[in-house]
Amino acid sequence: MWAWSSLVGLLVLAPPLAGQGRLVVDSLRSPALENNRLGDSPTRRFLIYLPPGYANEDGRRFPSVYLLHAFGGSPGSWIDGSYQGFDIRQAMDSLIGTGALREFVVVMPDGSNSLGASVFTNSTTTGGWETYLVRDLVRYVDARYRTIRRGTSRGIAGHSMGAGAALRLAMRFPGIFAAVYGMSPNALRPCLALSEPEVDTLLGLSRRSTWDSLGFASQLCLGYAAAWSPDSTRPPFYADLPFTRGPAGIVPDSAVLERWAAWQLLDMASRYREGLVRLRGVAFDVGRADDYYSGVATLDSLLTRLRVRHTFESYRGDHSDRVRDRLTAHLLPYFSATLDFGPEGM
């Protein structure tokens, strides 16, 4: 979990120097997250980067990009060096200073919860995370900060879980977001990597306290189950897993997998083609040594068949070893080139 107290101390000590942007910690209590079954707080803190011109040019408004972290991460992942030393403020300031980037605001929500991450999906177990982001957080940011308040000037992006969430939200809400960039999105079922003993352990869980002892792949599977197949009758995690025990052993649960299809990228793309073609830009990438490679490559082929204009790039690397490079050389410049920086709407 992100250590907010130490982070706040780092960010509020001094104003930025000339030519530097500013990082702000803010928070919002979201009605959409109240009364979730996990007991997580509906008050969510988030990070926001304000470019140098924000302080220097009163009245000027800026496009905004919502940047979503990976499963098990936090907004701190964008500033604490988790990705090869990447720091969003340093990267933005440097690119803006050299003229490689136009100025925009970056909003970094905290999607973590008691089960690792929310997946930014509405769920009776974890809360209304989709509604929190596309309604509550966007409205709050547009009201409190000098953003350009129209969809053509708003983008969304992320890495891993955050990338999948960004693509889902963009295709479902093309009036809220105009462009999307996903770094290594998971286009396959999150539980595919589990061994039979790991599945057996998950099916036998009876106490919430056992979550900490699970391996990452098991935590990931359980987190997605709480988001995509919530079940109020199944304590302690209130989730239906995508497999069950049958006479021949552990088998896939077709009813649960049918529910999951509502949120998986390869199933959603055809249903939300109209939303995808409305976007100003759709882009995603993946390393050729990434376990997610086959699913992301299949998504590229699917969008090509659906005649959805998009940009796809595979590169030499795995799931995380090139994230800093992809952010600075591809993702951030992509939004500088794609979002609407025109007359500043209200």
JSON list of C-alpha atoms in Angstrom, two decimals, residues 52-249:
[
{"chain": "A", "resi": 52, "resn": "PRO", "atom": "CA", "xyz": [4.79, 24.64, -15.44]},
{"chain": "A", "resi": 53, "resn": "GLY", "atom": "CA", "xyz": [2.37, 26.88, -17.29]},
{"chain": "A", "resi": 54, "resn": "TYR", "atom": "CA", "xyz": [-0.36, 26.16, -14.74]},
{"chain": "A", "resi": 55, "resn": "ALA", "atom": "CA", "xyz": [1.29, 28.40, -12.16]},
{"chain": "A", "resi": 56, "resn": "ASN", "atom": "CA", "xyz": [2.64, 30.94, -14.63]},
{"chain": "A", "resi": 57, "resn": "GLU", "atom": "CA", "xyz": [-0.43, 31.62, -16.75]},
{"chain": "A", "resi": 58, "resn": "ASP", "atom": "CA", "xyz": [-3.53, 32.38, -14.69]},
{"chain": "A", "resi": 59, "resn": "GLY", "atom": "CA", "xyz": [-6.73, 31.51, -16.49]},
{"chain": "A", "resi": 60, "resn": "ARG", "atom": "CA", "xyz": [-5.16, 29.12, -18.99]},
{"chain": "A", "resi": 61, "resn": "ARG", "atom": "CA", "xyz": [-6.80, 25.70, -19.19]},
{"chain": "A", "resi": 62, "resn": "PHE", "atom": "CA", "xyz": [-5.11, 22.41, -20.05]},
{"chain": "A", "resi": 63, "resn": "PRO", "atom": "CA", "xyz": [-6.07, 18.98, -21.45]},
{"chain": "A", "resi": 64, "resn": "SER", "atom": "CA", "xyz": [-5.96, 16.13, -18.95]},
{"chain": "A", "resi": 65, "resn": "VAL", "atom": "CA", "xyz": [-4.79, 12.52, -19.01]},
{"chain": "A", "resi": 66, "resn": "TYR", "atom": "CA", "xyz": [-5.90, 9.94, -16.44]},
{"chain": "A", "resi": 67, "resn": "LEU", "atom": "CA", "xyz": [-3.07, 7.47, -15.75]},
{"chain": "A", "resi": 68, "resn": "LEU", "atom": "CA", "xyz": [-4.05, 4.16, -14.11]},
{"chain": "A", "resi": 69, "resn": "HIS", "atom": "CA", "xyz": [-1.61, 1.96, -12.19]},
{"chain": "A", "resi": 70, "resn": "ALA", "atom": "CA", "xyz": [-1.14, -1.80, -12.33]},
{"chain": "A", "resi": 71, "resn": "PHE", "atom": "CA", "xyz": [-2.57, -4.45, -10.01]},
{"chain": "A", "resi": 72, "resn": "GLY", "atom": "CA", "xyz": [-0.88, -4.24, -6.62]},
{"chain": "A", "resi": 73, "resn": "GLY", "atom": "CA", "xyz": [0.44, -0.77, -7.41]},
{"chain": "A", "resi": 74, "resn": "SER", "atom": "CA", "xyz": [-0.66, 2.75, -6.52]},
{"chain": "A", "resi": 75, "resn": "PRO", "atom": "CA", "xyz": [-0.27, 6.31, -7.83]},
{"chain": "A", "resi": 76, "resn": "GLY", "atom": "CA", "xyz": [3.09, 6.24, -6.08]},
{"chain": "A", "resi": 77, "resn": "SER", "atom": "CA", "xyz": [4.27, 3.83, -8.78]},
{"chain": "A", "resi": 78, "resn": "TRP", "atom": "CA", "xyz": [4.50, 6.81, -11.14]},
{"chain": "A", "resi": 79, "resn": "ILE", "atom": "CA", "xyz": [6.93, 8.75, -8.91]},
{"chain": "A", "resi": 80, "resn": "ASP", "atom": "CA", "xyz": [8.80, 6.32, -6.64]},
{"chain": "A", "resi": 81, "resn": "GLY", "atom": "CA", "xyz": [11.12, 4.77, -9.21]},
{"chain": "A", "resi": 82, "resn": "SER", "atom": "CA", "xyz": [9.20, 1.50, -9.56]},
{"chain": "A", "resi": 83, "resn": "TYR", "atom": "CA", "xyz": [9.57, 1.68, -13.33]},
{"chain": "A", "resi": 84, "resn": "GLN", "atom": "CA", "xyz": [13.31, 2.00, -13.97]},
{"chain": "A", "resi": 85, "resn": "GLY", "atom": "CA", "xyz": [13.47, 5.19, -11.91]},
{"chain": "A", "resi": 86, "resn": "PHE", "atom": "CA", "xyz": [10.54, 6.88, -13.68]},
{"chain": "A", "resi": 87, "resn": "ASP", "atom": "CA", "xyz": [9.17, 10.05, -12.04]},
{"chain": "A", "resi": 88, "resn": "ILE", "atom": "CA", "xyz": [6.18, 11.64, -13.78]},
{"chain": "A", "resi": 89, "resn": "ARG", "atom": "CA", "xyz": [7.11, 15.17, -12.74]},
{"chain": "A", "resi": 90, "resn": "GLN", "atom": "CA", "xyz": [10.70, 14.89, -13.94]},
{"chain": "A", "resi": 91, "resn": "ALA", "atom": "CA", "xyz": [9.63, 13.22, -17.19]},
{"chain": "A", "resi": 92, "resn": "MET", "atom": "CA", "xyz": [6.92, 15.77, -17.98]},
{"chain": "A", "resi": 93, "resn": "ASP", "atom": "CA", "xyz": [9.10, 18.75, -17.05]},
{"chain": "A", "resi": 94, "resn": "SER", "atom": "CA", "xyz": [11.97, 17.46, -19.18]},
{"chain": "A", "resi": 95, "resn": "LEU", "atom": "CA", "xyz": [9.84, 16.74, -22.25]},
{"chain": "A", "resi": 96, "resn": "ILE", "atom": "CA", "xyz": [8.02, 20.07, -21.95]},
{"chain": "A", "resi": 97, "resn": "GLY", "atom": "CA", "xyz": [11.30, 21.91, -21.45]},
{"chain": "A", "resi": 98, "resn": "THR", "atom": "CA", "xyz": [12.79, 20.51, -24.67]},
{"chain": "A", "resi": 99, "resn": "GLY", "atom": "CA", "xyz": [9.65, 21.24, -26.66]},
{"chain": "A", "resi": 100, "resn": "ALA", "atom": "CA", "xyz": [8.88, 17.54, -27.19]},
{"chain": "A", "resi": 101, "resn": "LEU", "atom": "CA", "xyz": [5.61, 17.78, -25.29]},
{"chain": "A", "resi": 102, "resn": "ARG", "atom": "CA", "xyz": [2.73, 20.23, -25.06]},
{"chain": "A", "resi": 103, "resn": "GLU", "atom": "CA", "xyz": [1.53, 20.97, -21.53]},
{"chain": "A", "resi": 104, "resn": "PHE", "atom": "CA", "xyz": [-1.28, 18.91, -20.02]},
{"chain": "A", "resi": 105, "resn": "VAL", "atom": "CA", "xyz": [-2.46, 17.81, -16.58]},
{"chain": "A", "resi": 106, "resn": "VAL", "atom": "CA", "xyz": [-1.94, 14.19, -15.47]},
{"chain": "A", "resi": 107, "resn": "VAL", "atom": "CA", "xyz": [-4.39, 12.67, -12.95]},
{"chain": "A", "resi": 108, "resn": "MET", "atom": "CA", "xyz": [-3.25, 9.49, -11.17]},
{"chain": "A", "resi": 109, "resn": "PRO", "atom": "CA", "xyz": [-6.12, 7.77, -9.29]},
{"chain": "A", "resi": 110, "resn": "ASP", "atom": "CA", "xyz": [-5.59, 5.25, -6.51]},
{"chain": "A", "resi": 111, "resn": "GLY", "atom": "CA", "xyz": [-7.42, 2.08, -7.56]},
{"chain": "A", "resi": 112, "resn": "SER", "atom": "CA", "xyz": [-6.01, -0.15, -4.80]},
{"chain": "A", "resi": 113, "resn": "ASN", "atom": "CA", "xyz": [-8.26, -1.95, -2.33]},
{"chain": "A", "resi": 114, "resn": "SER", "atom": "CA", "xyz": [-8.25, -4.79, 0.21]},
{"chain": "A", "resi": 115, "resn": "LEU", "atom": "CA", "xyz": [-7.81, -7.35, -2.57]},
{"chain": "A", "resi": 116, "resn": "GLY", "atom": "CA", "xyz": [-4.95, -5.65, -4.42]},
{"chain": "A", "resi": 117, "resn": "ALA", "atom": "CA", "xyz": [-6.85, -3.47, -6.87]},
{"chain": "A", "resi": 118, "resn": "SER", "atom": "CA", "xyz": [-10.35, -2.54, -7.98]},
{"chain": "A", "resi": 119, "resn": "VAL", "atom": "CA", "xyz": [-9.87, -3.13, -11.75]},
{"chain": "A", "resi": 120, "resn": "PHE", "atom": "CA", "xyz": [-11.92, 0.13, -12.08]},
{"chain": "A", "resi": 121, "resn": "THR", "atom": "CA", "xyz": [-15.11, -1.88, -12.58]},
{"chain": "A", "resi": 122, "resn": "ASN", "atom": "CA", "xyz": [-18.47, -1.43, -10.86]},
{"chain": "A", "resi": 123, "resn": "SER", "atom": "CA", "xyz": [-19.02, -4.27, -8.40]},
{"chain": "A", "resi": 124, "resn": "THR", "atom": "CA", "xyz": [-21.37, -4.84, -5.47]},
{"chain": "A", "resi": 125, "resn": "THR", "atom": "CA", "xyz": [-18.37, -6.30, -3.63]},
{"chain": "A", "resi": 126, "resn": "THR", "atom": "CA", "xyz": [-15.64, -3.71, -4.28]},
{"chain": "A", "resi": 127, "resn": "GLY", "atom": "CA", "xyz": [-17.79, -0.65, -5.04]},
{"chain": "A", "resi": 128, "resn": "GLY", "atom": "CA", "xyz": [-18.68, 1.46, -8.07]},
{"chain": "A", "resi": 129, "resn": "TRP", "atom": "CA", "xyz": [-15.14, 2.09, -9.28]},
{"chain": "A", "resi": 130, "resn": "GLU", "atom": "CA", "xyz": [-16.09, 2.79, -12.87]},
{"chain": "A", "resi": 131, "resn": "THR", "atom": "CA", "xyz": [-18.62, 5.39, -11.73]},
{"chain": "A", "resi": 132, "resn": "TYR", "atom": "CA", "xyz": [-16.09, 6.85, -9.32]},
{"chain": "A", "resi": 133, "resn": "LEU", "atom": "CA", "xyz": [-13.62, 7.51, -12.12]},
{"chain": "A", "resi": 134, "resn": "VAL", "atom": "CA", "xyz": [-15.79, 8.57, -15.07]},
{"chain": "A", "resi": 135, "resn": "ARG", "atom": "CA", "xyz": [-18.31, 10.58, -13.04]},
{"chain": "A", "resi": 136, "resn": "ASP", "atom": "CA", "xyz": [-17.09, 11.61, -9.60]},
{"chain": "A", "resi": 137, "resn": "LEU", "atom": "CA", "xyz": [-13.37, 12.06, -10.22]},
{"chain": "A", "resi": 138, "resn": "VAL", "atom": "CA", "xyz": [-13.65, 13.67, -13.66]},
{"chain": "A", "resi": 139, "resn": "ARG", "atom": "CA", "xyz": [-16.26, 16.14, -12.38]},
{"chain": "A", "resi": 140, "resn": "TYR", "atom": "CA", "xyz": [-14.19, 16.94, -9.30]},
{"chain": "A", "resi": 141, "resn": "VAL", "atom": "CA", "xyz": [-10.98, 17.52, -11.26]},
{"chain": "A", "resi": 142, "resn": "ASP", "atom": "CA", "xyz": [-12.73, 19.68, -13.85]},
{"chain": "A", "resi": 143, "resn": "ALA", "atom": "CA", "xyz": [-14.36, 21.76, -11.12]},
{"chain": "A", "resi": 144, "resn": "ARG", "atom": "CA", "xyz": [-11.26, 22.21, -8.94]},
{"chain": "A", "resi": 145, "resn": "TYR", "atom": "CA", "xyz": [-8.49, 22.49, -11.52]},
{"chain": "A", "resi": 146, "resn": "ARG", "atom": "CA", "xyz": [-8.10, 24.46, -14.76]},
{"chain": "A", "resi": 147, "resn": "THR", "atom": "CA", "xyz": [-8.70, 21.62, -17.18]},
{"chain": "A", "resi": 148, "resn": "ILE", "atom": "CA", "xyz": [-10.40, 21.93, -20.56]},
{"chain": "A", "resi": 149, "resn": "ARG", "atom": "CA", "xyz": [-13.82, 20.53, -19.73]},
{"chain": "A", "resi": 150, "resn": "ARG", "atom": "CA", "xyz": [-14.63, 18.56, -22.85]},
{"chain": "A", "resi": 151, "resn": "GLY", "atom": "CA", "xyz": [-14.07, 14.98, -23.89]},
{"chain": "A", "resi": 152, "resn": "THR", "atom": "CA", "xyz": [-11.89, 15.80, -26.90]},
{"chain": "A", "resi": 153, "resn": "SER", "atom": "CA", "xyz": [-9.29, 17.22, -24.49]},
{"chain": "A", "resi": 154, "resn": "ARG", "atom": "CA", "xyz": [-9.32, 14.28, -22.08]},
{"chain": "A", "resi": 155, "resn": "GLY", "atom": "CA", "xyz": [-7.32, 11.03, -22.40]},
{"chain": "A", "resi": 156, "resn": "ILE", "atom": "CA", "xyz": [-6.86, 7.85, -20.39]},
{"chain": "A", "resi": 157, "resn": "ALA", "atom": "CA", "xyz": [-3.95, 5.41, -20.15]},
{"chain": "A", "resi": 158, "resn": "GLY", "atom": "CA", "xyz": [-2.35, 2.82, -17.92]},
{"chain": "A", "resi": 159, "resn": "HIS", "atom": "CA", "xyz": [-0.04, -0.14, -17.48]},
{"chain": "A", "resi": 160, "resn": "SER", "atom": "CA", "xyz": [-1.14, -3.79, -17.12]},
{"chain": "A", "resi": 161, "resn": "MET", "atom": "CA", "xyz": [-4.41, -3.79, -15.11]},
{"chain": "A", "resi": 162, "resn": "GLY", "atom": "CA", "xyz": [-4.54, -0.03, -15.64]},
{"chain": "A", "resi": 163, "resn": "ALA", "atom": "CA", "xyz": [-4.10, -0.49, -19.39]},
{"chain": "A", "resi": 164, "resn": "GLY", "atom": "CA", "xyz": [-6.99, -2.94, -19.63]},
{"chain": "A", "resi": 165, "resn": "ALA", "atom": "CA", "xyz": [-9.16, -0.64, -17.54]},
{"chain": "A", "resi": 166, "resn": "ALA", "atom": "CA", "xyz": [-8.22, 2.37, -19.70]},
{"chain": "A", "resi": 167, "resn": "LEU", "atom": "CA", "xyz": [-9.22, 0.56, -22.90]},
{"chain": "A", "resi": 168, "resn": "ARG", "atom": "CA", "xyz": [-12.52, -0.62, -21.41]},
{"chain": "A", "resi": 169, "resn": "LEU", "atom": "CA", "xyz": [-13.40, 2.83, -20.08]},
{"chain": "A", "resi": 170, "resn": "ALA", "atom": "CA", "xyz": [-12.47, 4.55, -23.34]},
{"chain": "A", "resi": 171, "resn": "MET", "atom": "CA", "xyz": [-14.64, 2.30, -25.49]},
{"chain": "A", "resi": 172, "resn": "ARG", "atom": "CA", "xyz": [-17.55, 2.51, -23.05]},
{"chain": "A", "resi": 173, "resn": "PHE", "atom": "CA", "xyz": [-17.34, 6.27, -22.52]},
{"chain": "A", "resi": 174, "resn": "PRO", "atom": "CA", "xyz": [-16.05, 7.87, -25.75]},
{"chain": "A", "resi": 175, "resn": "GLY", "atom": "CA", "xyz": [-17.75, 11.14, -24.77]},
{"chain": "A", "resi": 176, "resn": "ILE", "atom": "CA", "xyz": [-15.70, 11.33, -21.58]},
{"chain": "A", "resi": 177, "resn": "PHE", "atom": "CA", "xyz": [-12.34, 10.31, -23.08]},
{"chain": "A", "resi": 178, "resn": "ALA", "atom": "CA", "xyz": [-11.09, 11.05, -26.58]},
{"chain": "A", "resi": 179, "resn": "ALA", "atom": "CA", "xyz": [-7.92, 8.96, -26.70]},
{"chain": "A", "resi": 180, "resn": "VAL", "atom": "CA", "xyz": [-6.48, 5.90, -24.97]},
{"chain": "A", "resi": 181, "resn": "TYR", "atom": "CA", "xyz": [-3.06, 4.28, -24.65]},
{"chain": "A", "resi": 182, "resn": "GLY", "atom": "CA", "xyz": [-2.62, 0.87, -23.00]},
{"chain": "A", "resi": 183, "resn": "MET", "atom": "CA", "xyz": [0.80, -0.48, -22.03]},
{"chain": "A", "resi": 184, "resn": "SER", "atom": "CA", "xyz": [0.72, -4.29, -21.85]},
{"chain": "A", "resi": 185, "resn": "PRO", "atom": "CA", "xyz": [-3.03, -4.70, -21.23]},
{"chain": "A", "resi": 186, "resn": "ASN", "atom": "CA", "xyz": [-4.22, -8.16, -20.15]},
{"chain": "A", "resi": 187, "resn": "ALA", "atom": "CA", "xyz": [-6.52, -9.31, -22.94]},
{"chain": "A", "resi": 188, "resn": "LEU", "atom": "CA", "xyz": [-6.75, -12.87, -21.60]},
{"chain": "A", "resi": 189, "resn": "ARG", "atom": "CA", "xyz": [-8.48, -14.32, -18.53]},
{"chain": "A", "resi": 190, "resn": "PRO", "atom": "CA", "xyz": [-6.51, -13.28, -15.41]},
{"chain": "A", "resi": 191, "resn": "CYS", "atom": "CA", "xyz": [-6.63, -16.79, -13.90]},
{"chain": "A", "resi": 192, "resn": "LEU", "atom": "CA", "xyz": [-5.07, -18.70, -16.79]},
{"chain": "A", "resi": 193, "resn": "ALA", "atom": "CA", "xyz": [-1.63, -18.89, -15.18]},
{"chain": "A", "resi": 194, "resn": "LEU", "atom": "CA", "xyz": [-2.82, -20.71, -12.05]},
{"chain": "A", "resi": 195, "resn": "SER", "atom": "CA", "xyz": [-1.80, -24.30, -11.36]},
{"chain": "A", "resi": 196, "resn": "GLU", "atom": "CA", "xyz": [-4.35, -26.85, -10.15]},
{"chain": "A", "resi": 197, "resn": "PRO", "atom": "CA", "xyz": [-3.01, -26.73, -6.56]},
{"chain": "A", "resi": 198, "resn": "GLU", "atom": "CA", "xyz": [-3.33, -22.92, -6.59]},
{"chain": "A", "resi": 199, "resn": "VAL", "atom": "CA", "xyz": [-6.91, -23.17, -7.86]},
{"chain": "A", "resi": 200, "resn": "ASP", "atom": "CA", "xyz": [-7.68, -25.76, -5.19]},
{"chain": "A", "resi": 201, "resn": "THR", "atom": "CA", "xyz": [-6.33, -23.40, -2.52]},
{"chain": "A", "resi": 202, "resn": "LEU", "atom": "CA", "xyz": [-8.49, -20.54, -3.78]},
{"chain": "A", "resi": 203, "resn": "LEU", "atom": "CA", "xyz": [-11.62, -22.68, -3.78]},
{"chain": "A", "resi": 204, "resn": "GLY", "atom": "CA", "xyz": [-10.94, -23.65, -0.16]},
{"chain": "A", "resi": 205, "resn": "LEU", "atom": "CA", "xyz": [-10.37, -20.16, 1.27]},
{"chain": "A", "resi": 206, "resn": "SER", "atom": "CA", "xyz": [-12.58, -19.36, 4.26]},
{"chain": "A", "resi": 207, "resn": "ARG", "atom": "CA", "xyz": [-10.88, -16.36, 5.93]},
{"chain": "A", "resi": 208, "resn": "ARG", "atom": "CA", "xyz": [-9.99, -12.91, 4.57]},
{"chain": "A", "resi": 209, "resn": "SER", "atom": "CA", "xyz": [-6.71, -12.99, 6.48]},
{"chain": "A", "resi": 210, "resn": "THR", "atom": "CA", "xyz": [-5.41, -15.72, 4.17]},
{"chain": "A", "resi": 211, "resn": "TRP", "atom": "CA", "xyz": [-5.22, -13.27, 1.24]},
{"chain": "A", "resi": 212, "resn": "ASP", "atom": "CA", "xyz": [-1.78, -12.00, 2.31]},
{"chain": "A", "resi": 213, "resn": "SER", "atom": "CA", "xyz": [-0.29, -15.49, 2.10]},
{"chain": "A", "resi": 214, "resn": "LEU", "atom": "CA", "xyz": [-1.38, -16.06, -1.52]},
{"chain": "A", "resi": 215, "resn": "GLY", "atom": "CA", "xyz": [0.97, -15.76, -4.48]},
{"chain": "A", "resi": 216, "resn": "PHE", "atom": "CA", "xyz": [0.60, -12.83, -6.88]},
{"chain": "A", "resi": 217, "resn": "ALA", "atom": "CA", "xyz": [-1.24, -14.83, -9.56]},
{"chain": "A", "resi": 218, "resn": "SER", "atom": "CA", "xyz": [-3.78, -16.05, -7.00]},
{"chain": "A", "resi": 219, "resn": "GLN", "atom": "CA", "xyz": [-4.29, -12.54, -5.60]},
{"chain": "A", "resi": 220, "resn": "LEU", "atom": "CA", "xyz": [-4.76, -11.26, -9.15]},
{"chain": "A", "resi": 221, "resn": "CYS", "atom": "CA", "xyz": [-7.39, -13.92, -9.89]},
{"chain": "A", "resi": 222, "resn": "LEU", "atom": "CA", "xyz": [-9.28, -13.22, -6.68]},
{"chain": "A", "resi": 223, "resn": "GLY", "atom": "CA", "xyz": [-9.16, -9.46, -7.23]},
{"chain": "A", "resi": 224, "resn": "TYR", "atom": "CA", "xyz": [-10.65, -9.78, -10.71]},
{"chain": "A", "resi": 225, "resn": "ALA", "atom": "CA", "xyz": [-13.30, -12.20, -9.43]},
{"chain": "A", "resi": 226, "resn": "ALA", "atom": "CA", "xyz": [-14.42, -9.67, -6.80]},
{"chain": "A", "resi": 227, "resn": "ALA", "atom": "CA", "xyz": [-14.69, -7.06, -9.55]},
{"chain": "A", "resi": 228, "resn": "TRP", "atom": "CA", "xyz": [-16.22, -9.12, -12.37]},
{"chain": "A", "resi": 229, "resn": "SER", "atom": "CA", "xyz": [-18.27, -11.82, -10.60]},
{"chain": "A", "resi": 230, "resn": "PRO", "atom": "CA", "xyz": [-19.32, -10.45, -7.20]},
{"chain": "A", "resi": 231, "resn": "ASP", "atom": "CA", "xyz": [-21.57, -12.63, -5.06]},
{"chain": "A", "resi": 232, "resn": "SER", "atom": "CA", "xyz": [-23.13, -11.30, -1.86]},
{"chain": "A", "resi": 233, "resn": "THR", "atom": "CA", "xyz": [-23.76, -14.87, -0.64]},
{"chain": "A", "resi": 234, "resn": "ARG", "atom": "CA", "xyz": [-20.09, -15.97, -0.77]},
{"chain": "A", "resi": 235, "resn": "PRO", "atom": "CA", "xyz": [-18.14, -14.60, 2.20]},
{"chain": "A", "resi": 236, "resn": "PRO", "atom": "CA", "xyz": [-15.41, -13.81, 3.03]},
{"chain": "A", "resi": 237, "resn": "PHE", "atom": "CA", "xyz": [-14.43, -12.46, -0.43]},
{"chain": "A", "resi": 238, "resn": "TYR", "atom": "CA", "xyz": [-17.95, -12.15, -1.87]},
{"chain": "A", "resi": 239, "resn": "ALA", "atom": "CA", "xyz": [-16.83, -13.39, -5.28]},
{"chain": "A", "resi": 240, "resn": "ASP", "atom": "CA", "xyz": [-17.49, -16.32, -7.60]},
{"chain": "A", "resi": 241, "resn": "LEU", "atom": "CA", "xyz": [-14.31, -17.83, -9.02]},
{"chain": "A", "resi": 242, "resn": "PRO", "atom": "CA", "xyz": [-14.17, -18.92, -12.69]},
{"chain": "A", "resi": 243, "resn": "PHE", "atom": "CA", "xyz": [-13.73, -22.60, -11.85]},
{"chain": "A", "resi": 244, "resn": "THR", "atom": "CA", "xyz": [-15.44, -25.21, -9.73]},
{"chain": "A", "resi": 245, "resn": "ARG", "atom": "CA", "xyz": [-14.95, -28.76, -8.48]},
{"chain": "A", "resi": 246, "resn": "GLY", "atom": "CA", "xyz": [-16.65, -31.39, -10.58]},
{"chain": "A", "resi": 247, "resn": "PRO", "atom": "CA", "xyz": [-16.69, -35.21, -10.62]},
{"chain": "A", "resi": 248, "resn": "ALA", "atom": "CA", "xyz": [-13.54, -35.20, -12.75]},
{"chain": "A", "resi": 249, "resn": "GLY", "atom": "CA", "xyz": [-11.77, -32.57, -10.67]}
]
